[in-house]
């Protein structure tokens, strides 16, 4: 291969790489569109492959003037591996099943949260954030931190989506936690799930360990409609102020949201609320690696 040919090949690969970055958003936008139109739900509910005519008839939200464009969307979803197609019949892949409402481990809210307008606007502010002293790109876009935005701007919409996104992640992880790490909970009599949302994790733990008293500590507006029962209770509060006393504290997907000094504050509050290590006190941390 000549030097000229080598350079041309490298340039072609380089352009292809850049084009992938430029147009990657189309895939996530198409998947979000499919979810919002109800395509995964229609295929899931039908229980077997559907033709385009059957599918379009079942999608009441699609305007009649746009039905002809549905074939283009479906073709893209098939080519991207999101849907399967055999002859003129479409059916779900394991991935697209996870966007159906009735799929137990669905991740619909994770997609809606991360590709919704609030986060999209924040991403568009990333370069501006690097040029000022704003704490986050989200703050740069909305003038407030994420938690305040949820509470003040869209508590019923974005707040519910956020809580469900956390729950969808927890449903799968908790089943593994209980089966693979059962020894972590053995011998405990009480546990506080700090920032436990609407209690997805604690509900599962309380069910698996009926002699373990589980308490979810969360901001009052998050657990406003949550009711405890049996060995499960919900307490409104702030982890920076006080954490209820217990044998163990659970921090699932908490610390990665905070700066180092704030993490130290949280862990100090945990230490104040549990017995010493010699007496069986422990902090259980489940989080992403930073």
mmCIF file of C-alpha atoms in Angstrom:
data_model
loop_
_atom_site.group_PDB
_atom_site.id
_atom_site.type_symbol
_atom_site.label_atom_id
_atom_site.label_comp_id
_atom_site.label_asym_id
_atom_site.label_seq_id
_atom_site.Cartn_x
_atom_site.Cartn_y
_atom_site.Cartn_z
ATOM 1 C CA UNK A 1 0.000 0.000 0.000
ATOM 2 C CA UNK A 2 1.397 3.386 -0.989
ATOM 3 C CA UNK A 3 1.785 6.235 1.461
ATOM 4 C CA UNK A 4 -0.954 8.098 -0.381
ATOM 5 C CA UNK A 5 -3.316 5.107 -0.106
ATOM 6 C CA UNK A 6 -2.472 4.709 3.590
ATOM 7 C CA UNK A 7 -3.195 8.375 4.238
ATOM 8 C CA UNK A 8 -6.476 8.162 2.331
ATOM 9 C CA UNK A 9 -7.538 5.091 4.320
ATOM 10 C CA UNK A 10 -6.684 6.774 7.619
ATOM 11 C CA UNK A 11 -8.633 9.856 6.568
ATOM 12 C CA UNK A 12 -11.631 7.736 5.625
ATOM 13 C CA UNK A 13 -11.581 5.975 9.012
ATOM 14 C CA UNK A 14 -11.131 9.300 10.783
ATOM 15 C CA UNK A 15 -14.119 10.801 8.986
ATOM 16 C CA UNK A 16 -16.217 7.727 9.773
ATOM 17 C CA UNK A 17 -15.329 8.059 13.465
ATOM 18 C CA UNK A 18 -16.311 11.721 13.521
ATOM 19 C CA UNK A 19 -19.529 11.010 11.634
ATOM 20 C CA UNK A 20 -20.417 8.384 14.217
ATOM 21 C CA UNK A 21 -20.051 10.985 16.961
ATOM 22 C CA UNK A 22 -22.041 13.543 14.980
ATOM 23 C CA UNK A 23 -24.986 11.270 14.244
ATOM 24 C CA UNK A 24 -25.040 9.018 17.327
ATOM 25 C CA UNK A 25 -27.809 11.149 18.804
ATOM 26 C CA UNK A 26 -30.159 9.861 16.090
ATOM 27 C CA UNK A 27 -30.161 6.363 17.599
ATOM 28 C CA UNK A 28 -31.101 7.524 21.093
ATOM 29 C CA UNK A 29 -33.652 9.979 19.655
ATOM 30 C CA UNK A 30 -35.279 7.215 17.599
ATOM 31 C CA UNK A 31 -35.447 4.884 20.598
ATOM 32 C CA UNK A 32 -36.965 7.667 22.727
ATOM 33 C CA UNK A 33 -39.481 8.332 19.953
ATOM 34 C CA UNK A 34 -40.400 4.633 19.812
ATOM 35 C CA UNK A 35 -40.973 4.597 23.567
ATOM 36 C CA UNK A 36 -43.130 7.733 23.519
ATOM 37 C CA UNK A 37 -45.228 6.429 20.622
ATOM 38 C CA UNK A 38 -45.822 3.194 22.533
ATOM 39 C CA UNK A 39 -44.144 0.827 20.060
ATOM 40 C CA UNK A 40 -42.472 -1.430 22.666
ATOM 41 C CA UNK A 41 -45.718 -1.562 24.672
ATOM 42 C CA UNK A 42 -47.806 -2.481 21.623
ATOM 43 C CA UNK A 43 -45.465 -5.316 20.628
ATOM 44 C CA UNK A 44 -45.139 -6.506 24.231
ATOM 45 C CA UNK A 45 -48.904 -6.534 24.779
ATOM 46 C CA UNK A 46 -49.566 -8.300 21.462
ATOM 47 C CA UNK A 47 -47.252 -11.106 22.517
ATOM 48 C CA UNK A 48 -46.268 -12.073 18.981
ATOM 49 C CA UNK A 49 -44.865 -10.390 15.836
ATOM 50 C CA UNK A 50 -46.953 -7.618 14.280
ATOM 51 C CA UNK A 51 -47.178 -6.256 10.753
ATOM 52 C CA UNK A 52 -46.757 -2.543 10.138
ATOM 53 C CA UNK A 53 -50.503 -2.182 9.514
ATOM 54 C CA UNK A 54 -51.331 -3.949 12.784
ATOM 55 C CA UNK A 55 -48.831 -1.826 14.665
ATOM 56 C CA UNK A 56 -49.967 1.497 13.205
ATOM 57 C CA UNK A 57 -53.578 0.596 13.994
ATOM 58 C CA UNK A 58 -52.608 0.051 17.622
ATOM 59 C CA UNK A 59 -50.708 3.340 17.985
ATOM 60 C CA UNK A 60 -53.489 5.826 18.620
ATOM 61 C CA UNK A 61 -51.081 8.711 19.254
ATOM 62 C CA UNK A 62 -49.679 8.660 15.700
ATOM 63 C CA UNK A 63 -51.314 11.325 13.534
ATOM 64 C CA UNK A 64 -52.871 9.946 10.366
ATOM 65 C CA UNK A 65 -50.677 12.219 8.237
ATOM 66 C CA UNK A 66 -47.550 10.600 9.715
ATOM 67 C CA UNK A 67 -48.451 6.906 9.352
ATOM 68 C CA UNK A 68 -46.438 6.611 6.130
ATOM 69 C CA UNK A 69 -43.306 7.721 8.003
ATOM 70 C CA UNK A 70 -43.702 4.944 10.568
ATOM 71 C CA UNK A 71 -42.092 2.476 8.149
ATOM 72 C CA UNK A 72 -38.948 4.628 8.051
ATOM 73 C CA UNK A 73 -38.731 4.691 11.838
ATOM 74 C CA UNK A 74 -39.286 0.930 12.064
ATOM 75 C CA UNK A 75 -36.626 0.265 9.431
ATOM 76 C CA UNK A 76 -34.131 2.369 11.377
ATOM 77 C CA UNK A 77 -34.980 0.579 14.642
ATOM 78 C CA UNK A 78 -34.431 -2.790 12.954
ATOM 79 C CA UNK A 79 -31.137 -1.742 11.363
ATOM 80 C CA UNK A 80 -29.868 -0.423 14.689
ATOM 81 C CA UNK A 81 -30.697 -3.737 16.379
ATOM 82 C CA UNK A 82 -33.439 -2.334 18.584
ATOM 83 C CA UNK A 83 -36.179 -4.403 16.909
ATOM 84 C CA UNK A 84 -36.237 -7.670 14.971
ATOM 85 C CA UNK A 85 -37.995 -8.233 11.659
ATOM 86 C CA UNK A 86 -38.958 -11.404 9.791
ATOM 87 C CA UNK A 87 -40.534 -10.745 6.398
ATOM 88 C CA UNK A 88 -43.183 -8.095 7.159
ATOM 89 C CA UNK A 89 -43.466 -8.883 10.881
ATOM 90 C CA UNK A 90 -41.797 -6.908 13.692
ATOM 91 C CA UNK A 91 -40.993 -8.194 17.174
ATOM 92 C CA UNK A 92 -39.047 -7.152 20.261
ATOM 93 C CA UNK A 93 -35.397 -7.844 21.014
ATOM 94 C CA UNK A 94 -34.213 -8.450 24.609
ATOM 95 C CA UNK A 95 -33.151 -4.783 24.690
ATOM 96 C CA UNK A 96 -36.416 -3.307 23.425
ATOM 97 C CA UNK A 97 -38.372 -5.453 25.910
ATOM 98 C CA UNK A 98 -36.753 -3.357 28.627
ATOM 99 C CA UNK A 99 -38.722 -0.317 27.432
ATOM 100 C CA UNK A 100 -42.140 -1.954 27.818
ATOM 101 C CA UNK A 101 -44.164 -0.713 30.800
ATOM 102 C CA UNK A 102 -45.102 -4.191 31.989
ATOM 103 C CA UNK A 103 -41.575 -5.606 31.809
ATOM 104 C CA UNK A 104 -40.519 -6.065 35.481
ATOM 105 C CA UNK A 105 -36.975 -4.801 34.906
ATOM 106 C CA UNK A 106 -37.861 -2.018 32.465
ATOM 107 C CA UNK A 107 -35.586 1.031 32.194
ATOM 108 C CA UNK A 108 -38.046 3.408 30.525
ATOM 109 C CA UNK A 109 -37.547 6.187 33.047
ATOM 110 C CA UNK A 110 -33.763 6.007 32.786
ATOM 111 C CA UNK A 111 -34.070 6.812 29.077
ATOM 112 C CA UNK A 112 -36.714 9.523 29.564
ATOM 113 C CA UNK A 113 -34.678 11.175 32.312
ATOM 114 C CA UNK A 114 -31.335 11.235 30.530
ATOM 115 C CA UNK A 115 -32.749 12.216 27.147
ATOM 116 C CA UNK A 116 -35.419 14.610 28.379
ATOM 117 C CA UNK A 117 -35.290 18.396 27.940
ATOM 118 C CA UNK A 118 -33.874 19.131 31.409
ATOM 119 C CA UNK A 119 -30.753 17.026 30.889
ATOM 120 C CA UNK A 120 -30.424 17.833 27.180
ATOM 121 C CA UNK A 121 -30.283 21.528 27.983
ATOM 122 C CA UNK A 122 -27.613 20.834 30.598
ATOM 123 C CA UNK A 123 -25.423 18.946 28.114
ATOM 124 C CA UNK A 124 -25.641 21.868 25.691
ATOM 125 C CA UNK A 125 -24.129 24.060 28.417
ATOM 126 C CA UNK A 126 -21.045 21.889 28.952
ATOM 127 C CA UNK A 127 -18.582 24.122 27.095
ATOM 128 C CA UNK A 128 -20.005 27.236 28.797
ATOM 129 C CA UNK A 129 -19.619 25.522 32.184
ATOM 130 C CA UNK A 130 -15.890 25.041 31.552
ATOM 131 C CA UNK A 131 -15.586 28.788 31.066
ATOM 132 C CA UNK A 132 -17.242 29.953 34.294
ATOM 133 C CA UNK A 133 -17.390 29.072 37.992
ATOM 134 C CA UNK A 134 -20.829 27.417 37.948
ATOM 135 C CA UNK A 135 -20.781 24.180 40.023
ATOM 136 C CA UNK A 136 -22.346 21.993 37.308
ATOM 137 C CA UNK A 137 -23.524 22.203 33.706
ATOM 138 C CA UNK A 138 -27.052 21.563 35.001
ATOM 139 C CA UNK A 139 -26.793 24.618 37.262
ATOM 140 C CA UNK A 140 -25.442 26.599 34.329
ATOM 141 C CA UNK A 141 -28.503 25.653 32.263
ATOM 142 C CA UNK A 142 -31.220 26.045 34.892
ATOM 143 C CA UNK A 143 -29.793 28.391 37.526
ATOM 144 C CA UNK A 144 -30.143 25.828 40.326
ATOM 145 C CA UNK A 145 -28.909 22.398 41.335
ATOM 146 C CA UNK A 146 -30.697 19.282 40.114
ATOM 147 C CA UNK A 147 -32.421 18.523 43.436
ATOM 148 C CA UNK A 148 -33.867 22.039 43.745
ATOM 149 C CA UNK A 149 -34.984 21.932 40.109
ATOM 150 C CA UNK A 150 -36.955 18.740 40.720
ATOM 151 C CA UNK A 151 -38.593 20.074 43.873
ATOM 152 C CA UNK A 152 -39.387 23.564 42.581
ATOM 153 C CA UNK A 153 -39.959 23.179 38.848
ATOM 154 C CA UNK A 154 -41.274 19.714 38.055
ATOM 155 C CA UNK A 155 -41.875 17.665 41.214
ATOM 156 C CA UNK A 156 -44.741 15.673 39.683
ATOM 157 C CA UNK A 157 -43.164 15.013 36.296
ATOM 158 C CA UNK A 158 -39.379 15.005 36.471
ATOM 159 C CA UNK A 159 -39.429 13.971 40.133
ATOM 160 C CA UNK A 160 -41.557 10.921 39.399
ATOM 161 C CA UNK A 161 -39.390 10.003 36.402
ATOM 162 C CA UNK A 162 -36.225 10.359 38.501
ATOM 163 C CA UNK A 163 -37.583 8.224 41.336
ATOM 164 C CA UNK A 164 -38.766 5.565 38.921
ATOM 165 C CA UNK A 165 -35.380 5.609 37.163
ATOM 166 C CA UNK A 166 -33.706 4.855 40.481
ATOM 167 C CA UNK A 167 -36.284 2.166 41.193
ATOM 168 C CA UNK A 168 -35.754 0.468 37.836
ATOM 169 C CA UNK A 169 -32.035 0.232 38.516
ATOM 170 C CA UNK A 170 -32.703 -1.024 42.023
ATOM 171 C CA UNK A 171 -35.162 -3.753 41.027
ATOM 172 C CA UNK A 172 -32.475 -5.740 39.239
ATOM 173 C CA UNK A 173 -29.551 -4.890 41.516
ATOM 174 C CA UNK A 174 -31.494 -5.683 44.667
ATOM 175 C CA UNK A 175 -32.361 -9.190 43.513
ATOM 176 C CA UNK A 176 -28.642 -9.836 43.048
ATOM 177 C CA UNK A 177 -27.799 -8.139 46.337
ATOM 178 C CA UNK A 178 -30.161 -10.341 48.320
ATOM 179 C CA UNK A 179 -29.161 -13.618 46.674
ATOM 180 C CA UNK A 180 -25.417 -13.063 46.249
ATOM 181 C CA UNK A 181 -24.670 -10.933 49.346
ATOM 182 C CA UNK A 182 -27.090 -12.425 51.845
ATOM 183 C CA UNK A 183 -24.350 -12.640 54.476
ATOM 184 C CA UNK A 184 -24.134 -8.828 54.608
ATOM 185 C CA UNK A 185 -27.581 -8.634 56.227
ATOM 186 C CA UNK A 186 -27.413 -11.704 58.443
ATOM 187 C CA UNK A 187 -27.360 -10.836 62.130
ATOM 188 C CA UNK A 188 -28.669 -7.301 61.652
ATOM 189 C CA UNK A 189 -31.781 -6.177 63.527
ATOM 190 C CA UNK A 190 -32.169 -2.693 62.003
ATOM 191 C CA UNK A 191 -31.127 -0.880 58.831
ATOM 192 C CA UNK A 192 -31.607 2.653 57.497
ATOM 193 C CA UNK A 193 -31.725 3.090 53.724
ATOM 194 C CA UNK A 194 -30.424 6.647 53.320
ATOM 195 C CA UNK A 195 -31.876 8.450 50.310
ATOM 196 C CA UNK A 196 -33.834 5.311 49.534
ATOM 197 C CA UNK A 197 -36.388 6.991 47.284
ATOM 198 C CA UNK A 198 -39.775 5.308 47.331
ATOM 199 C CA UNK A 199 -38.334 2.219 49.005
ATOM 200 C CA UNK A 200 -37.721 -0.245 46.176
ATOM 201 C CA UNK A 201 -34.555 -1.618 47.787
ATOM 202 C CA UNK A 202 -35.847 -1.604 51.364
ATOM 203 C CA UNK A 203 -39.123 -3.268 50.412
ATOM 204 C CA UNK A 204 -37.198 -6.177 48.904
ATOM 205 C CA UNK A 205 -34.784 -6.396 51.847
ATOM 206 C CA UNK A 206 -37.615 -6.245 54.391
ATOM 207 C CA UNK A 207 -39.399 -9.053 52.572
ATOM 208 C CA UNK A 208 -36.272 -11.213 52.378
ATOM 209 C CA UNK A 209 -35.352 -10.612 56.035
ATOM 210 C CA UNK A 210 -38.597 -10.389 58.057
ATOM 211 C CA UNK A 211 -36.735 -9.946 61.348
ATOM 212 C CA UNK A 212 -34.821 -6.927 60.057
ATOM 213 C CA UNK A 213 -36.396 -3.526 60.749
ATOM 214 C CA UNK A 214 -35.904 -1.381 57.633
ATOM 215 C CA UNK A 215 -36.296 2.399 57.579
ATOM 216 C CA UNK A 216 -36.180 4.562 54.462
ATOM 217 C CA UNK A 217 -34.801 8.041 55.116
ATOM 218 C CA UNK A 218 -35.765 10.407 52.317
ATOM 219 C CA UNK A 219 -36.822 14.002 51.717
ATOM 220 C CA UNK A 220 -40.461 14.533 52.762
ATOM 221 C CA UNK A 221 -41.748 15.431 49.278
ATOM 222 C CA UNK A 222 -40.309 12.194 47.848
ATOM 223 C CA UNK A 223 -42.042 9.871 50.311
ATOM 224 C CA UNK A 224 -45.223 11.897 50.706
ATOM 225 C CA UNK A 225 -47.477 9.045 49.554
ATOM 226 C CA UNK A 226 -45.355 6.132 50.796
ATOM 227 C CA UNK A 227 -46.719 4.059 53.652
ATOM 228 C CA UNK A 228 -44.785 1.578 55.745
ATOM 229 C CA UNK A 229 -45.995 -1.807 56.902
ATOM 230 C CA UNK A 230 -44.663 -4.646 58.988
ATOM 231 C CA UNK A 231 -40.894 -4.271 59.301
ATOM 232 C CA UNK A 232 -40.696 -1.336 56.871
ATOM 233 C CA UNK A 233 -41.041 2.342 57.730
ATOM 234 C CA UNK A 234 -40.551 5.687 55.962
ATOM 235 C CA UNK A 235 -39.052 8.724 57.697
ATOM 236 C CA UNK A 236 -38.833 12.216 56.219
ATOM 237 C CA UNK A 237 -35.555 13.985 56.813
ATOM 238 C CA UNK A 238 -32.194 15.151 55.507
ATOM 239 C CA UNK A 239 -29.088 12.948 55.696
ATOM 240 C CA UNK A 240 -26.952 16.041 56.324
ATOM 241 C CA UNK A 241 -28.946 16.817 59.478
ATOM 242 C CA UNK A 242 -29.597 13.485 61.150
ATOM 243 C CA UNK A 243 -29.800 9.799 60.301
ATOM 244 C CA UNK A 244 -31.956 7.517 62.502
ATOM 245 C CA UNK A 245 -30.042 5.071 64.695
ATOM 246 C CA UNK A 246 -29.668 1.500 63.423
ATOM 247 C CA UNK A 247 -27.268 -1.444 63.285
ATOM 248 C CA UNK A 248 -26.432 -0.632 59.679
ATOM 249 C CA UNK A 249 -26.723 2.171 57.137
ATOM 250 C CA UNK A 250 -27.290 1.524 53.431
ATOM 251 C CA UNK A 251 -25.988 4.079 50.922
ATOM 252 C CA UNK A 252 -27.058 3.019 47.447
ATOM 253 C CA UNK A 253 -26.167 5.389 44.598
ATOM 254 C CA UNK A 254 -25.698 8.281 47.026
ATOM 255 C CA UNK A 255 -22.040 9.238 47.338
ATOM 256 C CA UNK A 256 -21.330 9.649 43.619
ATOM 257 C CA UNK A 257 -23.683 12.651 43.569
ATOM 258 C CA UNK A 258 -21.597 14.654 46.036
ATOM 259 C CA UNK A 259 -18.170 16.249 46.286
ATOM 260 C CA UNK A 260 -15.556 14.719 48.578
ATOM 261 C CA UNK A 261 -16.185 17.063 51.507
ATOM 262 C CA UNK A 262 -19.927 16.356 51.363
ATOM 263 C CA UNK A 263 -19.296 12.609 51.231
ATOM 264 C CA UNK A 264 -17.225 12.959 54.403
ATOM 265 C CA UNK A 265 -20.141 14.778 56.077
ATOM 266 C CA UNK A 266 -22.551 12.012 55.072
ATOM 267 C CA UNK A 267 -20.231 9.284 56.338
ATOM 268 C CA UNK A 268 -19.729 11.135 59.632
ATOM 269 C CA UNK A 269 -23.509 11.272 60.090
ATOM 270 C CA UNK A 270 -23.607 7.539 59.394
ATOM 271 C CA UNK A 271 -20.952 6.912 62.035
ATOM 272 C CA UNK A 272 -22.984 8.868 64.593
ATOM 273 C CA UNK A 273 -25.998 6.629 63.965
ATOM 274 C CA UNK A 274 -24.502 3.129 64.197
ATOM 275 C CA UNK A 275 -22.686 1.126 66.889
ATOM 276 C CA UNK A 276 -18.932 0.650 66.697
ATOM 277 C CA UNK A 277 -17.488 -1.962 64.350
ATOM 278 C CA UNK A 278 -16.765 -4.178 67.349
ATOM 279 C CA UNK A 279 -20.469 -4.100 68.226
ATOM 280 C CA UNK A 280 -21.575 -4.955 64.698
ATOM 281 C CA UNK A 281 -22.162 -1.514 63.215
ATOM 282 C CA UNK A 282 -21.636 -1.214 59.479
ATOM 283 C CA UNK A 283 -22.169 1.053 56.493
ATOM 284 C CA UNK A 284 -23.138 -0.765 53.284
ATOM 285 C CA UNK A 285 -22.156 1.196 50.166
ATOM 286 C CA UNK A 286 -23.382 0.362 46.659
ATOM 287 C CA UNK A 287 -22.230 2.876 44.081
ATOM 288 C CA UNK A 288 -20.548 3.553 40.778
ATOM 289 C CA UNK A 289 -16.789 3.923 40.619
ATOM 290 C CA UNK A 290 -15.617 7.493 40.132
#
